[in-house]
C-alpha cells in the first residue's frame, strides 16, 4: 500500500454528499466560500465525520498537520446546495495541545429537539492529560457550553460510548479502578456531580458492547481464566445516586462456554446455555478453566518504580519446568510503542500464543509497559515525543533489573534461599513492528545486555514510515533532523555485535504497513559494517503473518535460535 512518508505531501480530503434519486446520482460539495480548508487554513486531515441525528446537518473533526490542533464543526445541508446560503460553519469543539491530540471513537451526538441547539458527548485529554468525557451544548451564534462529566487521574478508553437519552445516562469503558483492568461505567450527564458507577466485576478485564438501554454484552477474563460472555441486565432502579460499588442486577441470560471435549486452545464448537440455574454453564466453564491451567504457565503481574519515580507494570511468566533455586534464559517480549498496552489482567491466548509457548522450552518471558504506552494519560504517553527509540528501553531494562534484584516470582528452596527467575546473562529481546524496531535499537544500544534480538517487520528509519503516525510523535523531518537521526536504527548499526547468531530479522515482502524498504536499508547498512545477521523473507506475507504454514515456519526458526544461541 502506498502512503505519504513523513514530511512529504499528504493526500487531500474534502467532504462530499452523494444524493440518490431514481434516475441519477448527484455529488454535492461545499460551496467555495464554505470549503473547510478556506475557513480553517491550518486543517490537514478530516479524521472523523458523520450525520447529525436530525439528518439536516453533518459534522466533521478536523486536525492540523502537527496534530496539536483540532476542531469539531457542523455543516448545514444548505452549505452544499444553496449558493445564497448565509449559514456559518459552526464550531462545536476546539482544542490545542502541546504534545498531540489523540483522535478517538468515544463520542456521541444526541437527537435534536431544537434545530438551533446541538448537544454531544465528546472525549478529550485537555483538562489534566487524562481522557475524560464532556457534555457540549452549542446554540447558534453563541459559544458552546461545556460540562466535564468525569474526573480523576485515569482514562476513559478509546471505545464507542452509549447514551441513554431517556434517562440522561452515559455508559463508557475506562480504567478508573486500575490501569490493568478495563471496566464498564455509567455517569449521569444531568447530575455529573453524583460521580461514576462501575457495572462490572473487579478482578477481570471487560470488553463491553451495548446497543440498547437495558442490557449489555460483557466479555471478560483474567490471567488465569479464559474469556466468558454474559448478557447482563441493568437494574435502573439502583443506578443513581451512584455509590462506589456496583449494585446493578446481573442476570446470566446466556453464557458462551467451550464444550468439554474441545481443544484447550481452540474451541471449534461453541454451545449456548440458557438454562435458568446456570449450573451446567459453571460446570463446563470450570472444566475448561482446569484444562487451561494444566497447560499454561500463569502470569505474575508486578509493578516497580523507575529511578525517576514513575510506577510501571509488567508480567512475568515462569518456565513450565520452573524449580526454585535456578535462573532461566529470559525472553523480553516488547512492543513499546504508543496506542498499545501489553500488560493487563486478561487471558492472553491466543494473542500471545507464540511467546507463551516459550515457557515449554524452558524460558522465562517478561512483558513490561513502559512510558509511551497507552491508557496512562497523555503526559505518560508523550514521554517519547521527539525521542522514539531512545528512551523506551530504559524502562524495560529497569524492569528486568527489578525482577533480578528483588527475585520477584521466585520460589524458596529447601534451605530457604531465593534465586532470581530471570538470568540477566541470557536475555533475548523480540517483537514485531514497533517491537521489532525496539529490538534492533536494543541490540545497538545495549549489546552487552541483550544476547539475541529477533526483529519482525521493523521500522528502521522514520522518514520511511507513514506521515500521519510519524509526525504525531516526531514532528516534520525538516524541523527535527537531529531527532530523526537519533531515532534511526541505521545510526546504531556500527555498534551491533560482531559475533554471529545475535540478530534475526523477519519481514513480509509485501508488507503494506512497514514497507520492506526499511529492511532493505538496514541490510545495506549491516553489510557495509560487516555485521553478522540472518534475514528471513516471506514473499507472500503482509505486515502480520497470516498463513498457518508461515507462522509455523517462523516459530520453528525463532525457537531454533532461542534454544541454540541464547
JSON list of N, CA and C in Angstrom, two decimals, residues 2 32 50 151-152 172 201 284 299 407 521:
[
{"chain": "A", "resi": 2, "resn": "UNK", "atom": "N", "xyz": [0.59, 2.15, -0.90]},
{"chain": "A", "resi": 2, "resn": "UNK", "atom": "CA", "xyz": [1.33, 3.40, -0.94]},
{"chain": "A", "resi": 2, "resn": "UNK", "atom": "C", "xyz": [0.76, 4.37, 0.08]},
{"chain": "A", "resi": 32, "resn": "UNK", "atom": "N", "xyz": [-17.69, 27.12, -2.49]},
{"chain": "A", "resi": 32, "resn": "UNK", "atom": "CA", "xyz": [-16.30, 27.54, -2.36]},
{"chain": "A", "resi": 32, "resn": "UNK", "atom": "C", "xyz": [-16.01, 28.29, -1.06]},
{"chain": "A", "resi": 50, "resn": "UNK", "atom": "N", "xyz": [-19.71, 12.54, 10.15]},
{"chain": "A", "resi": 50, "resn": "UNK", "atom": "CA", "xyz": [-20.96, 11.79, 10.19]},
{"chain": "A", "resi": 50, "resn": "UNK", "atom": "C", "xyz": [-22.15, 12.73, 10.13]},
{"chain": "A", "resi": 151, "resn": "UNK", "atom": "N", "xyz": [-13.94, 12.79, 36.04]},
{"chain": "A", "resi": 151, "resn": "UNK", "atom": "CA", "xyz": [-12.77, 13.44, 36.60]},
{"chain": "A", "resi": 151, "resn": "UNK", "atom": "C", "xyz": [-11.83, 12.40, 37.19]},
{"chain": "A", "resi": 152, "resn": "UNK", "atom": "N", "xyz": [-10.56, 12.76, 37.30]},
{"chain": "A", "resi": 152, "resn": "UNK", "atom": "CA", "xyz": [-9.63, 11.90, 38.01]},
{"chain": "A", "resi": 152, "resn": "UNK", "atom": "C", "xyz": [-8.40, 11.57, 37.20]},
{"chain": "A", "resi": 172, "resn": "UNK", "atom": "N", "xyz": [-19.73, 4.01, 29.43]},
{"chain": "A", "resi": 172, "resn": "UNK", "atom": "CA", "xyz": [-18.41, 4.11, 28.81]},
{"chain": "A", "resi": 172, "resn": "UNK", "atom": "C", "xyz": [-17.45, 3.11, 29.45]},
{"chain": "A", "resi": 201, "resn": "UNK", "atom": "N", "xyz": [-17.49, -6.57, 37.26]},
{"chain": "A", "resi": 201, "resn": "UNK", "atom": "CA", "xyz": [-16.86, -7.17, 38.43]},
{"chain": "A", "resi": 201, "resn": "UNK", "atom": "C", "xyz": [-15.35, -6.94, 38.43]},
{"chain": "A", "resi": 284, "resn": "UNK", "atom": "N", "xyz": [-19.21, -26.58, 32.87]},
{"chain": "A", "resi": 284, "resn": "UNK", "atom": "CA", "xyz": [-18.39, -26.54, 31.66]},
{"chain": "A", "resi": 284, "resn": "UNK", "atom": "C", "xyz": [-17.25, -25.54, 31.80]},
{"chain": "A", "resi": 299, "resn": "UNK", "atom": "N", "xyz": [0.69, -16.13, 34.51]},
{"chain": "A", "resi": 299, "resn": "UNK", "atom": "CA", "xyz": [1.49, -14.92, 34.59]},
{"chain": "A", "resi": 299, "resn": "UNK", "atom": "C", "xyz": [1.45, -14.32, 35.98]},
{"chain": "A", "resi": 407, "resn": "UNK", "atom": "N", "xyz": [14.13, -10.64, 43.08]},
{"chain": "A", "resi": 407, "resn": "UNK", "atom": "CA", "xyz": [13.82, -12.06, 42.93]},
{"chain": "A", "resi": 407, "resn": "UNK", "atom": "C", "xyz": [12.31, -12.29, 42.89]},
{"chain": "A", "resi": 521, "resn": "UNK", "atom": "N", "xyz": [17.10, -1.06, 3.72]},
{"chain": "A", "resi": 521, "resn": "UNK", "atom": "CA", "xyz": [18.05, -0.05, 4.21]},
{"chain": "A", "resi": 521, "resn": "UNK", "atom": "C", "xyz": [18.89, -0.61, 5.35]}
]
